[in-house]
Each structure stands twice: as structure tokens, then as C-alpha cells.
Amino acid sequence: MPPPLEPPPDTTAHPDGGAALPPDLVTVALSVDLVLLTVREERLQVLLVRRGIEPFLDRPALPGGFVRPGEDLAEAAVRELAEETGLRHPPAHLEQLATYGAPQRDPRGRVVTVAFLALAPQSRTPIAGTDAAASYWGPVATADDGPGLAFDHATILADGLERARSKIEYSAAATAFCEPEFTVAELRRIYELVWGARLDPRNFHRKVTGTAGFLVPTGRFTTRDGGRPAELYRRGDAPVLHPAMLRPVPRLP
Amino acid sequence: MPPPLEPPPDTTAHPDGGAALPPDLVTVALSVDLVLLTVREERLQVLLVRRGIEPFLDRPALPGGFVRPGEDLAEAAVRELAEETGLRHPPAHLEQLATYGAPQRDPRGRVVTVAFLALAPQSRTPIAGTDAAASYWGPVATADDGPGLAFDHATILADGLERARSKIEYSAAATAFCEPEFTVAELRRIYELVWGARLDPRNFHRKVTGTAGFLVPTGRFTTRDGGRPAELYRRGDAPVLHPAMLRPVPRLP
DNA sequence: ACCATACTCGTCAGATTGACGAAAACCTCC
DNA sequence: GGAGGTTTTCGTCAATCTGACGAGTATGGT
């Protein structure tokens, strides 16, 4: 049986007119968890780690860790991301997803976790694993098969996927999956794999090139996709798309 | 100077194979804050409380409080909502907004808060104040004038407003502001006040009555708005609107 | 009875989408 | 070096949706 935990929250020694938190306050351990998505090998994949300790020993889990003193939430997320992937710079897209705090979600005690959604191209996530060397990419389609994710991470992953699918509808976030320069077809492949749907290449081309601020043409071309050379584009500066690019199958059948 | 806080997190006495949280773990106090919006007196208003204790004594703040042991986050939000407004049932719309955990956001120590967004009709928020008797409605346009909101609540309020403005675009959440039965004009007034924009009554009528699952006609009529009798509607069961109802002024001017 | 008010239905041009034809510009293979 | 395959890119066309606005309908007030 583990001993009672130390220390209490560092809520003292603040020069503030004698104001203090209530003495009977419940405190919780605070962690961040990451839903880091990328497109690899023609599939949407998520970064997972194999847990090296109890509970859920050897089970797959989302990468994450505890927030440190004096650290902001997004700061902790960026740090964990760097530790788990060797990622130098913050990813092109990182946003807070939601917070999960069910009382029994961690059998060790009250742990509340703030989940973040990150999107990154394959090239910038070498997984030079330092902290949890057991990190690996898992296809999202089967990520919750097999042993099953630790804690409530299956729920977090599902929420992250839904957020990603929805986000690329009305924002340019899908470019976060791409290399700095990419073709329209590569971007279309992102949409198709994230949504799990086929898109018409001609209509997609018209849409993305016609939406102001979405793509910036470079004037250079590549043939890496085979066929006729395709122009290379860079991300534009439009944070939102107007009008949105809607998923083919409406939400209500 | 306040004494060190007790107790440490209740992370012990869990029968779980001896797994325990790390002993040097940072713990935080956890609170929920509410952005409760309603439409009153032809204005979009937010529920505020005047703080009765330090820090930020007598300053306006968002209603909220600390999460209790064994309590889930949404549960704590509903409880606080009931305590601050006398609201019996959970509001028609309640969703997690975001979590704010900057290290210095509370001068008393490390307090992380999970903010919720709630939308309610005026009739169901009598403010039979029990807990913080000093709760009151403030117009959002001037809510951050005057003394200024406590803590980072101005940021939370701004995020909540943006979420609400965006949410009613692609979901039927605006009906959460309405009484159980309402006219198209009353719903249109909601949109106009939340967005701060004029909408054409004829196009709005066509849009909301033509979107499947948005409104359910009751067959009954009212003349409470003056003029020709208007049909009364109830909320439909469509969680999302397809296509969305877009704000008149695009996000990027 | 008349008028002001507000709801509801219609019309019409412009924008956007989905489906699809077809040309352009590369590749590989024979 | 040409044939055939692949992929990008440009157009066309009908259907749908939006924004602007005209007009009729059904009340309440004076």
C-alpha cells in the first residue's frame, strides 16, 4: 500500500494579502495526454506508447505525462511531444482538446488529464524516443483493437479523431499533415484518409485553389506523384475556410 | 501566512497491484467555472458573481467553485449551476469549454479551472441565490468594463462568447436560449443578439423551417410578438445543422 | 373601418456544389 | 521513338443554396 503522497500543492508563500485556498480543498494530480495524428503508409495513424509500469502495464496508451510546477498546460504538451518524438519545434497544429476528470479514471487516485490534439507530417516525427522508448505509430482504425488502450484513452482518441475530422472541414488544419511544400493531390489524400471517403480530384482542386488564403502557389512543379506534373503549394495564412469544405456524407443520414 | 494545505490527494487505498503515483508529484486545486449565457432585456447577458473574499474582493467573476472528491467535472458544473441560479434541471445546453492552468492565474497557488459553457432561457434562471447571493446578470458587451473580471475570467468569457457564436452556426444550440415553445421571430432575435447582426426575417424563416430536424411545428399560434399570429415551434432532434447557418459577416474581412 | 405591425409565401439573380468530359504533360515499356 | 497509362488541370452543366426584395395575410390598436 503506497504511503500518502507528498507534497501538498505549492499554494503557500504567496504574498497576497493573506488570501489562501480553503484548507479542506481536494487536490488532484494533473497530466497532459496527446493525440498526435499523422498520415503514414496511406493510413491515418496515432502515436502510442507501451506502458512500462502499472497500472495497465504493457498496454498501449496515449503519450503524456504529469504537468510540472510552474508549467502551463500547452507548455507541458509541447514538452511531452518533444520527449516522445524528438520533435524540435512545436507542431504545425496543436490545440487543446478536452479535459477528462472522472473520479475513477486512474486506479492510483484522482488524476485529471488535459488532452491535446496535435497534427504533424510524417517527416517531423522521427520518434527518436528518449523518454518512453516504446513509442510507435498505430493505425487509428485498429488502435482500440487488441489489448485496448489504457485508462480512458480510447475515449480521448475517439474525441480527438472526431475533432480532427471536423477541424479540417472549416479550417486549413489539414495542411499541418503536409510537408512545407505539397501538391493538391497530396492534400486531397490527407482529406480522404482522415475522412475515410473518396473525393473527386477535379472538384477538390477547384475548391482548394479557389478558396482565398488556403494555398499559396510556388510556381514550381513536381512529378513525384506520377503523371502530369503538379504544382507545389505552401500553406496560406487563412485560419478558417470560407465557405467550409464539407464531408461528403452528411452527419445525419 | 497560511499553513500548508491538507490533505494530499486521495490517491491511496486503491487496491491496484501496488501501483502508486510518483511521490514527487505536483498536485493542483481543481475548480470549474461557468460561462452561463442568456438573452434578457434584448441583450446577451452573462451570469456573474461579486467576489466576497480575497483575492479580487468585490470584483465581478464567473460563477464557479472547487471540484469535490468523487465528483466528475460535468457533475461539478451542474452542481455549481444549481447553487448559483437555483436551476433545478441541467440546462438545455452545457458543454465543456476549455481548461485554464497558467501557473500564476490564481495568486493563492496552483489552481486549474475547467470552464463550461451553458446556455439557458431567461425563465429557468431565477437566481434564487443560495451560495453566492451576489450573483447577477451582466451584459456581455460591458462585462469586462468597469472593475474588470477576476483572475483570467475575461479570457474565459471571451472564449465562451466565441464558442457560443460559432456553435449556433452549425448546431441547434440557439434553441437552448428559448422557452420550450417559441416563434421563428424569437429564435431569430436570439441569433441577432448573439451575433450582433441583423438578419432578414424572410430568409431566416425559410432557412430554419426548411432545415430538417431543426424545428418541430406545434400547429398552434401566438400573437405575443404583435402583428400576424406566428406559429409556435419546439426544438427538433437534429444535433447539427446541415447546411450550417453562417454569420453574415465572414470571419475574415 | 383604417392603419401599423409582423408573419409567411414567392421570385429572381448570383454563388456554390457534385458529376463528369476532355485536354495537357509527364512516366514506363516495347 | 512511339504507344499506352497515369495524373493534373481546365471546362461544362444541372441542382442547390443564399441574399435581396416584393407582396399577401392576419392580427391588434385607434
Coordinates of C-alpha atoms (C1' of nucleotides) in Angstrom, one line a residue:
Chain A
M1 CA 0.0 0.0 0.0
P2 CA 1.6 3.3 -1.0
P3 CA 2.2 5.9 1.6
P4 CA 0.2 9.2 1.4
L5 CA 1.6 11.4 -1.2
E6 CA 3.7 14.5 -0.7
P7 CA 3.9 17.4 -1.1
P8 CA 0.7 19.3 -0.8
P9 CA 0.1 21.9 -3.6
D10 CA 2.5 24.8 -3.5
T11 CA -0.2 27.1 -2.5
T12 CA 1.7 28.8 0.3
A13 CA 4.2 31.6 0.4
H14 CA 2.3 33.9 -2.0
P15 CA 2.4 37.5 -0.8
D16 CA -1.2 38.2 -1.3
G17 CA -2.9 40.0 1.5
G18 CA -3.3 36.8 3.5
A19 CA -5.7 35.2 1.0
A20 CA -5.3 31.4 1.0
L21 CA -7.1 28.5 -0.5
P22 CA -9.6 26.7 1.7
P23 CA -7.9 24.2 4.0
D24 CA -10.1 21.3 3.1
L25 CA -9.5 21.6 -0.6
V26 CA -9.3 18.5 -2.7
T27 CA -6.3 18.5 -4.9
V28 CA -5.6 16.3 -7.9
A29 CA -2.7 15.2 -9.9
L30 CA -2.6 16.9 -13.3
S31 CA -1.4 15.3 -16.5
V32 CA -1.5 16.1 -20.2
D33 CA -2.1 13.5 -22.9
L34 CA -1.5 13.8 -26.6
V35 CA -3.5 12.6 -29.6
L36 CA -0.8 13.1 -32.2
L37 CA -2.0 12.2 -35.6
T38 CA -0.1 11.8 -38.8
V39 CA -0.6 10.2 -42.2
R40 CA 1.8 7.3 -42.8
E41 CA 1.8 4.5 -45.2
E42 CA -1.5 5.6 -46.7
R43 CA -3.2 5.4 -43.3
L44 CA -4.1 7.8 -40.6
Q45 CA -2.0 6.8 -37.6
V46 CA -1.7 7.9 -34.0
L47 CA 1.3 7.9 -31.7
L48 CA 1.1 5.4 -28.9
V49 CA 3.4 4.2 -26.2
R50 CA 3.5 0.8 -24.5
R51 CA 3.1 1.4 -20.8
G52 CA 6.2 0.3 -18.8
I53 CA 4.6 0.5 -15.4
E54 CA 1.4 -0.4 -13.6
P55 CA -1.4 0.2 -13.9
F56 CA -2.2 -1.1 -17.4
L57 CA 1.3 -2.5 -17.7
D58 CA 2.3 -3.3 -21.3
R59 CA -1.0 -1.9 -22.6
P60 CA -0.9 0.8 -25.4
A61 CA -1.6 4.3 -24.2
L62 CA -1.6 7.8 -25.5
P63 CA 1.7 9.6 -24.8
G64 CA 1.6 12.0 -21.9
G65 CA 2.9 12.9 -18.5
F66 CA 2.4 15.0 -15.5
V67 CA 2.4 18.7 -15.5
R68 CA 5.4 20.2 -13.7
P69 CA 5.5 23.0 -11.3
G70 CA 5.3 26.4 -12.9
E71 CA 4.5 24.9 -16.2
D72 CA 1.5 26.0 -18.3
L73 CA -0.7 23.3 -19.9
A74 CA 0.3 24.0 -23.5
E75 CA 3.9 24.2 -22.4
A76 CA 3.6 20.7 -20.8
A77 CA 2.0 19.4 -24.0
V78 CA 4.9 20.7 -26.1
R79 CA 7.5 19.3 -23.8
E80 CA 5.9 15.9 -23.8
L81 CA 5.6 16.0 -27.5
A82 CA 9.3 16.7 -27.8
E83 CA 10.2 14.0 -25.3
E84 CA 8.1 11.3 -27.0
T85 CA 9.0 12.1 -30.6
G86 CA 12.2 14.1 -30.6
L87 CA 10.3 16.9 -32.3
R88 CA 12.3 20.1 -32.2
H89 CA 9.7 22.7 -32.9
P90 CA 6.1 22.8 -31.8
P91 CA 3.9 21.0 -34.4
A92 CA 2.1 22.9 -37.1
H93 CA -1.2 22.3 -35.3
L94 CA -1.6 21.9 -31.5
E95 CA -4.8 22.6 -29.8
Q96 CA -6.4 21.8 -26.5
L97 CA -9.0 19.0 -27.0
A98 CA -10.8 18.4 -23.7
T99 CA -10.2 17.6 -20.1
Y100 CA -11.1 14.2 -18.5
G101 CA -11.6 14.0 -14.8
A102 CA -13.8 11.1 -13.9
P103 CA -13.0 10.2 -10.3
Q104 CA -12.1 6.6 -11.1
R105 CA -10.4 7.1 -14.4
D106 CA -7.0 6.3 -12.8
P107 CA -6.9 3.5 -10.2
R108 CA -4.0 5.1 -8.5
G109 CA -6.0 8.1 -7.4
R110 CA -7.5 11.3 -8.6
V111 CA -5.7 12.2 -11.8
V112 CA -7.2 14.8 -14.2
T113 CA -5.8 14.9 -17.7
V114 CA -5.9 17.7 -20.2
A115 CA -5.9 16.2 -23.7
F116 CA -4.3 17.9 -26.7
L117 CA -4.7 17.3 -30.3
A118 CA -1.6 17.6 -32.5
L119 CA -1.3 17.1 -36.2
A120 CA 2.1 16.7 -37.8
P121 CA 3.7 15.5 -41.1
Q122 CA 5.4 12.2 -41.0
S123 CA 8.8 13.7 -41.6
R124 CA 8.9 15.7 -38.4
T125 CA 8.2 12.9 -36.1
P126 CA 11.2 10.7 -36.1
I127 CA 10.4 9.1 -32.8
A128 CA 13.9 9.4 -31.5
G129 CA 12.4 8.1 -28.4
T130 CA 14.1 9.3 -25.3
D131 CA 11.6 9.2 -22.5
A132 CA 9.3 6.3 -23.4
A133 CA 11.4 4.4 -25.9
A134 CA 8.4 2.2 -26.6
S135 CA 6.5 4.8 -28.7
Y136 CA 5.2 3.7 -32.1
W137 CA 2.6 4.5 -34.7
G138 CA -0.6 2.7 -34.7
P139 CA -3.4 2.9 -37.3
V140 CA -6.4 4.6 -35.8
A141 CA -8.7 2.1 -37.3
T142 CA -7.3 -0.7 -35.1
A143 CA -5.9 1.4 -32.3
D144 CA -8.6 0.3 -29.9
D145 CA -8.5 -3.3 -31.0
G146 CA -6.2 -5.8 -29.4
P147 CA -5.2 -5.1 -25.9
G148 CA -7.3 -1.9 -25.6
L149 CA -6.0 1.4 -24.6
A150 CA -5.1 2.2 -21.1
F151 CA -7.3 4.4 -18.8
D152 CA -10.0 6.2 -20.8
H153 CA -7.6 6.8 -23.7
A154 CA -10.0 5.1 -26.2
T155 CA -12.5 7.8 -25.4
I156 CA -9.9 10.5 -25.7
L157 CA -8.7 9.1 -29.0
A158 CA -12.2 9.0 -30.4
D159 CA -12.8 12.6 -29.4
G160 CA -9.5 13.6 -31.0
L161 CA -10.4 11.9 -34.2
E162 CA -13.8 13.5 -34.4
R163 CA -12.2 16.9 -33.6
A164 CA -9.6 16.4 -36.4
R165 CA -12.3 15.3 -38.9
S166 CA -14.4 18.3 -38.1
K167 CA -11.5 20.7 -37.9
I168 CA -10.2 20.2 -41.4
E169 CA -13.7 21.0 -42.7
Y170 CA -13.7 24.6 -41.7
S171 CA -10.0 25.3 -41.2
A172 CA -6.8 24.9 -43.1
A173 CA -5.5 22.5 -40.4
A174 CA -5.1 19.6 -42.9
T175 CA -2.0 21.4 -44.2
A176 CA -0.4 20.6 -40.9
F177 CA -0.2 17.0 -42.0
C178 CA 1.8 18.0 -45.1
E179 CA 5.4 18.8 -45.8
P180 CA 6.2 22.5 -46.2
E181 CA 5.5 22.2 -49.9
F182 CA 2.9 19.9 -51.2
T183 CA 0.7 19.2 -54.2
V184 CA -3.1 19.4 -54.3
A185 CA -3.3 15.7 -54.7
E186 CA -1.2 15.1 -51.5
L187 CA -3.6 17.4 -49.6
R188 CA -6.5 15.6 -51.1
R189 CA -5.1 12.3 -49.9
I190 CA -5.0 13.7 -46.4
Y191 CA -8.6 14.6 -46.5
E192 CA -9.5 11.2 -47.9
L193 CA -7.6 9.3 -45.2
V194 CA -8.8 11.4 -42.4
W195 CA -12.4 11.3 -43.5
G196 CA -12.3 7.8 -44.9
A197 CA -14.0 8.9 -48.1
R198 CA -13.2 9.4 -51.7
L199 CA -13.1 12.9 -53.1
D200 CA -13.4 13.9 -56.7
P201 CA -9.9 15.2 -57.7
R202 CA -11.4 17.9 -60.0
N203 CA -13.8 19.4 -57.6
F204 CA -11.3 19.2 -54.8
H205 CA -8.8 21.0 -56.9
R206 CA -11.3 23.7 -57.8
K207 CA -12.3 24.1 -54.2
V208 CA -8.8 24.4 -52.5
T209 CA -7.3 26.6 -55.2
G210 CA -10.3 28.8 -55.3
T211 CA -10.6 29.5 -51.6
A212 CA -8.7 32.7 -50.8
G213 CA -5.8 32.3 -48.4
F214 CA -5.8 28.5 -48.3
L215 CA -2.9 27.7 -50.6
V216 CA -0.1 29.8 -51.9
P217 CA 1.3 28.6 -55.3
T218 CA 5.1 28.4 -55.5
G219 CA 5.3 28.3 -59.3
R220 CA 7.3 25.1 -59.1
F221 CA 6.2 21.7 -60.1
T222 CA 6.9 18.1 -59.2
T223 CA 6.2 14.7 -60.7
R224 CA 6.6 12.7 -57.6
D225 CA 3.0 11.6 -57.7
G226 CA 3.5 10.3 -61.3
G227 CA 1.5 11.6 -64.3
R228 CA 1.4 15.2 -65.3
P229 CA 3.5 17.5 -63.1
A230 CA 1.6 19.0 -60.3
E231 CA 2.2 22.5 -58.9
L232 CA 3.7 22.8 -55.4
Y233 CA 1.8 24.8 -52.9
R234 CA 2.6 26.2 -49.4
R235 CA 0.1 26.8 -46.6
G236 CA -1.8 30.1 -46.9
D237 CA -2.5 32.3 -43.9
A238 CA -6.2 31.8 -43.7
P239 CA -7.0 30.2 -40.3
V240 CA -10.6 29.4 -41.4
L241 CA -12.0 28.3 -44.6
H242 CA -15.0 30.2 -46.1
P243 CA -17.0 28.5 -47.2
A244 CA -16.2 25.3 -45.4
M245 CA -15.3 22.1 -47.2
L246 CA -18.0 19.7 -46.0
R247 CA -17.6 16.0 -45.6
P248 CA -19.3 14.0 -48.4
V249 CA -21.6 12.0 -46.2
P250 CA -23.7 14.4 -44.1
R251 CA -23.8 13.8 -40.4
L252 CA -27.4 12.9 -40.4
P253 CA -28.2 10.0 -42.8
Chain B
M1 CA 0.8 33.3 6.3
P2 CA -1.4 30.3 5.6
P3 CA -0.3 26.9 6.7
P4 CA 0.5 24.3 4.2
L5 CA -2.6 22.8 2.8
E6 CA -4.1 19.5 3.7
P7 CA -4.9 16.9 2.6
P8 CA -2.7 15.4 -0.1
P9 CA -4.7 13.9 -3.0
D10 CA -6.7 10.9 -2.0
T11 CA -4.5 8.6 -4.1
T12 CA -4.1 5.9 -1.5
A13 CA -6.0 2.9 -0.5
H14 CA -6.7 1.8 -4.0
P15 CA -6.4 -1.9 -4.4
D16 CA -4.4 -2.0 -7.6
G17 CA -1.4 -4.2 -7.5
G18 CA 0.7 -1.8 -5.6
A19 CA 0.7 0.8 -8.3
A20 CA 1.1 4.3 -6.9
L21 CA 1.5 7.8 -8.3
P22 CA 5.0 9.2 -8.3
P23 CA 5.9 10.5 -4.8
D24 CA 7.2 13.9 -6.1
L25 CA 4.1 14.7 -8.0
V26 CA 2.8 18.2 -8.3
T27 CA -0.8 18.4 -7.3
V28 CA -3.2 21.3 -8.1
A29 CA -6.5 22.5 -6.9
L30 CA -9.3 22.0 -9.4
S31 CA -12.2 24.2 -10.0
V32 CA -15.0 24.6 -12.5
D33 CA -16.1 28.0 -13.9
L34 CA -19.3 28.7 -15.8
V35 CA -20.0 30.9 -18.7
L36 CA -23.8 30.9 -18.4
L37 CA -25.3 33.0 -21.2
T38 CA -28.9 34.1 -21.6
V39 CA -30.9 36.6 -23.6
R40 CA -32.5 39.1 -21.3
E41 CA -33.9 42.6 -21.9
E42 CA -32.9 42.5 -25.6
R43 CA -29.3 41.8 -24.7
L44 CA -27.0 38.9 -24.4
Q45 CA -26.1 38.6 -20.8
V46 CA -23.8 36.5 -18.7
L47 CA -24.1 35.4 -15.1
L48 CA -21.6 37.0 -12.8
V49 CA -20.9 37.0 -9.1
R50 CA -19.3 39.6 -6.9
R51 CA -16.5 38.1 -5.1
G52 CA -16.9 38.1 -1.3
I53 CA -13.3 37.1 -0.5
E54 CA -9.8 37.8 -1.4
P55 CA -8.2 37.8 -3.9
F56 CA -10.1 40.1 -6.2
L57 CA -12.5 41.0 -3.4
D58 CA -15.7 42.7 -4.7
R59 CA -14.6 42.2 -8.3
P60 CA -17.0 40.5 -10.7
A61 CA -16.2 37.0 -11.6
L62 CA -17.7 34.0 -13.4
P63 CA -19.6 31.7 -11.1
G64 CA -17.7 28.5 -10.1
G65 CA -16.2 26.6 -7.4
F66 CA -13.9 23.7 -6.4
V67 CA -14.5 20.2 -7.6
R68 CA -15.4 17.9 -4.7
P69 CA -14.0 14.4 -4.0
G70 CA -15.5 11.7 -6.1
E71 CA -17.2 14.3 -8.4
D72 CA -16.9 14.3 -12.1
L73 CA -16.2 17.6 -13.9
A74 CA -19.6 17.9 -15.6
E75 CA -21.2 16.9 -12.4
A76 CA -19.4 19.7 -10.6
A77 CA -20.5 22.2 -13.3
V78 CA -24.2 21.2 -12.9
R79 CA -23.9 21.4 -9.1
E80 CA -22.4 24.9 -9.3
L81 CA -25.0 25.9 -11.8
A82 CA -27.8 24.8 -9.4
E83 CA -26.2 26.5 -6.5
E84 CA -25.7 29.8 -8.3
T85 CA -29.1 30.0 -10.1
G86 CA -31.5 27.7 -8.3
L87 CA -31.7 25.9 -11.6
R88 CA -33.4 22.5 -11.0
H89 CA -32.6 20.6 -14.1
P90 CA -29.4 20.7 -16.1
P91 CA -29.6 23.4 -18.7
A92 CA -30.6 22.7 -22.3
H93 CA -27.0 23.2 -23.4
L94 CA -23.9 22.5 -21.3
E95 CA -20.6 21.7 -22.8
Q96 CA -17.0 21.8 -21.7
L97 CA -15.3 24.9 -23.0
A98 CA -11.6 24.7 -22.2
T99 CA -9.2 24.3 -19.3
Y100 CA -7.1 27.2 -18.0
G101 CA -4.0 26.4 -16.0
A102 CA -1.4 29.1 -16.2
P103 CA 0.8 28.8 -13.2
Q104 CA 0.1 32.3 -11.9
R105 CA -3.5 32.6 -12.7
D106 CA -4.5 32.4 -9.1
P107 CA -2.3 34.3 -6.6
R108 CA -3.2 31.8 -3.9
G109 CA -1.4 28.9 -5.6
R110 CA -1.8 26.5 -8.4
V111 CA -5.5 26.4 -9.3
V112 CA -6.5 24.8 -12.6
T113 CA -10.0 25.5 -13.8
V114 CA -12.2 23.7 -16.3
A115 CA -14.6 26.2 -17.9
F116 CA -18.0 25.2 -19.1
L117 CA -20.4 27.0 -21.4
A118 CA -24.1 26.9 -20.6
L119 CA -27.0 28.4 -22.5
A120 CA -30.3 28.8 -20.8
P121 CA -33.6 30.7 -21.3
Q122 CA -34.3 33.5 -19.0
S123 CA -37.2 31.8 -17.4
R124 CA -35.2 28.9 -16.0
T125 CA -32.5 31.0 -14.2
P126 CA -34.3 32.7 -11.4
I127 CA -31.1 33.3 -9.4
A128 CA -32.6 32.2 -6.2
G129 CA -29.1 32.7 -5.0
T130 CA -28.2 30.4 -2.2
D131 CA -24.4 30.0 -2.3
A132 CA -23.2 33.3 -3.7
A133 CA -26.1 35.6 -3.1
A134 CA -24.4 38.3 -5.1
S135 CA -25.0 36.7 -8.5
Y136 CA -26.4 38.9 -11.2
W137 CA -26.7 39.3 -14.9
G138 CA -24.3 41.5 -16.8
P139 CA -24.4 42.4 -20.4
V140 CA -21.5 40.8 -22.2
A141 CA -20.8 43.9 -24.1
T142 CA -19.7 45.7 -21.0
A143 CA -18.9 42.7 -18.7
D144 CA -15.2 43.5 -18.9
D145 CA -15.6 47.2 -18.4
G146 CA -15.6 48.7 -15.0
P147 CA -13.7 46.9 -12.4
G148 CA -12.6 44.1 -14.7
L149 CA -13.2 40.4 -14.1
A150 CA -11.3 38.5 -11.5
F151 CA -8.5 36.1 -12.4
D152 CA -8.4 35.3 -16.2
H153 CA -12.1 35.3 -16.4
A154 CA -12.2 37.9 -19.1
T155 CA -10.3 35.5 -21.3
I156 CA -12.7 32.7 -20.4
L157 CA -15.7 34.8 -21.1
A158 CA -14.3 35.9 -24.5
D159 CA -13.6 32.2 -25.4
G160 CA -17.1 31.3 -24.3
L161 CA -18.7 34.0 -26.4
E162 CA -16.8 33.0 -29.4
R163 CA -17.8 29.4 -28.8
A164 CA -21.4 30.3 -28.5
R165 CA -21.3 32.4 -31.6
S166 CA -19.7 29.7 -33.5
K167 CA -21.9 26.9 -32.0
I168 CA -25.2 28.3 -33.1
E169 CA -23.9 28.4 -36.7
Y170 CA -23.7 24.6 -37.2
S171 CA -25.9 23.3 -34.4
A172 CA -29.4 23.9 -33.0
A173 CA -27.9 25.2 -29.7
A174 CA -29.6 28.5 -30.1
T175 CA -32.9 26.9 -29.2
A176 CA -31.4 26.4 -25.7
F177 CA -31.9 30.1 -25.2
C178 CA -35.6 29.8 -26.0
E179 CA -38.6 28.7 -23.9
P180 CA -39.9 25.2 -24.8
E181 CA -42.2 26.7 -27.4
F182 CA -41.1 29.7 -29.4
T183 CA -41.7 31.5 -32.6
V184 CA -39.4 31.9 -35.5
A185 CA -39.0 35.5 -34.8
E186 CA -38.0 34.8 -31.2
L187 CA -35.3 32.4 -32.4
R188 CA -34.2 35.0 -35.0
R189 CA -33.8 37.6 -32.2
I190 CA -31.5 35.1 -30.4
Y191 CA -29.3 34.8 -33.4
E192 CA -29.3 38.6 -33.9
L193 CA -28.3 39.3 -30.3
V194 CA -25.7 36.6 -30.1
W195 CA -24.1 37.6 -33.4
G196 CA -24.8 41.3 -33.1
A197 CA -26.0 41.4 -36.6
R198 CA -29.3 41.9 -38.4
L199 CA -30.9 39.0 -40.2
D200 CA -33.5 39.1 -42.9
P201 CA -36.8 37.8 -41.4
R202 CA -37.9 36.1 -44.6
N203 CA -34.6 34.4 -45.4
F204 CA -34.3 33.3 -41.8
H205 CA -37.7 31.9 -41.8
R206 CA -37.1 29.9 -44.9
K207 CA -33.8 28.6 -43.6
V208 CA -34.9 27.4 -40.1
T209 CA -38.2 25.9 -41.3
G210 CA -36.5 24.3 -44.3
T211 CA -33.7 22.6 -42.3
A212 CA -34.8 19.1 -41.4
G213 CA -34.9 18.3 -37.7
F214 CA -34.3 21.9 -36.6
L215 CA -37.8 22.9 -35.6
V216 CA -41.0 21.0 -35.0
P217 CA -44.2 22.9 -35.6
T218 CA -46.9 22.6 -33.0
G219 CA -49.8 23.8 -35.1
R220 CA -50.6 26.4 -32.5
F221 CA -50.1 30.1 -32.9
T222 CA -49.4 33.2 -30.8
T223 CA -49.7 36.9 -31.2
R224 CA -47.3 37.8 -28.4
D225 CA -44.9 39.4 -30.8
G226 CA -47.7 41.6 -32.3
G227 CA -48.8 41.6 -35.9
R228 CA -49.9 38.5 -37.6
P229 CA -50.0 35.4 -35.5
A230 CA -46.8 33.3 -35.6
E231 CA -46.7 29.6 -35.3
L232 CA -45.1 28.1 -32.2
Y233 CA -42.3 25.6 -32.7
R234 CA -40.4 23.2 -30.4
R235 CA -36.8 22.1 -30.7
G236 CA -36.2 19.4 -33.2
D237 CA -33.9 16.5 -32.6
A238 CA -31.1 17.4 -35.1
P239 CA -27.9 18.0 -33.1
V240 CA -26.2 19.6 -36.1
L241 CA -27.5 21.8 -38.9
H242 CA -26.8 20.8 -42.4
P243 CA -26.0 23.1 -44.1
A244 CA -24.9 25.5 -41.5
M245 CA -26.3 28.9 -40.9
L246 CA -23.4 31.2 -41.5
R247 CA -22.8 34.5 -39.8
P248 CA -23.5 37.4 -42.2
V249 CA -20.0 38.9 -41.9
P250 CA -17.4 36.3 -42.7
R251 CA -14.7 35.8 -40.2
L252 CA -12.0 37.3 -42.3
P253 CA -13.0 40.8 -43.6
Chain C
dA1 C1' -63.0 51.0 -40.7
dC2 C1' -58.4 52.0 -41.2
dC3 C1' -53.7 51.5 -40.2
dA4 C1' -49.5 49.8 -38.2
dT5 C1' -47.2 45.6 -37.3
dA6 C1' -45.3 41.3 -38.2
dC7 C1' -45.6 36.6 -40.2
dT8 C1' -45.4 33.9 -44.3
dC9 C1' -45.0 32.8 -49.2
dG10 C1' -42.8 33.8 -53.8
dT11 C1' -39.5 35.4 -57.2
dC12 C1' -35.0 36.1 -59.1
dA13 C1' -30.0 36.7 -59.8
dG14 C1' -25.6 35.1 -58.1
dA15 C1' -22.7 31.7 -55.8
dT16 C1' -21.5 27.1 -54.8
dT17 C1' -21.6 22.1 -55.3
dG18 C1' -21.5 17.5 -57.4
dA19 C1' -20.9 14.8 -61.6
dC20 C1' -18.4 14.3 -65.4
dG21 C1' -15.9 15.2 -70.2
dA22 C1' -11.6 16.2 -72.0
dA23 C1' -7.0 18.1 -72.9
dA24 C1' -2.2 18.6 -71.1
dA25 C1' 2.0 16.7 -69.5
dC26 C1' 4.6 13.5 -67.6
dC27 C1' 6.0 8.3 -67.0
dT28 C1' 7.3 3.4 -68.4
dC29 C1' 7.6 -0.2 -71.6
dC30 C1' 8.1 -2.2 -76.0
Chain D
dG1 C1' 10.6 6.9 -80.6
dG2 C1' 6.0 5.9 -80.2
dA3 C1' 2.0 3.7 -77.6
dG4 C1' -0.4 3.4 -73.6
dG5 C1' -1.2 4.5 -68.8
dT6 C1' -1.3 7.9 -65.2
dT7 C1' -2.3 12.2 -63.0
dT8 C1' -3.1 17.2 -63.2
dT9 C1' -5.8 20.8 -64.7
dC10 C1' -9.4 23.2 -67.1
dG11 C1' -14.5 23.4 -68.5
dT12 C1' -19.4 22.4 -68.7
dC13 C1' -23.9 21.8 -66.8
dA14 C1' -27.8 20.9 -63.7
dA15 C1' -29.2 21.2 -58.9
dT16 C1' -29.0 23.6 -54.6
dC17 C1' -28.4 27.3 -51.6
dT18 C1' -28.1 32.2 -50.4
dG19 C1' -29.2 37.2 -50.3
dA20 C1' -32.2 40.8 -51.7
dC21 C1' -36.7 42.1 -52.0
dG22 C1' -41.9 42.2 -53.4
dA23 C1' -46.4 41.1 -51.9
dG24 C1' -50.2 39.0 -49.5
dT25 C1' -52.2 37.6 -44.9
dA26 C1' -53.8 38.1 -40.3
dT27 C1' -53.7 40.2 -36.2
dG28 C1' -54.2 44.5 -32.6
dG29 C1' -54.9 49.4 -31.8
dT30 C1' -57.3 53.8 -32.6

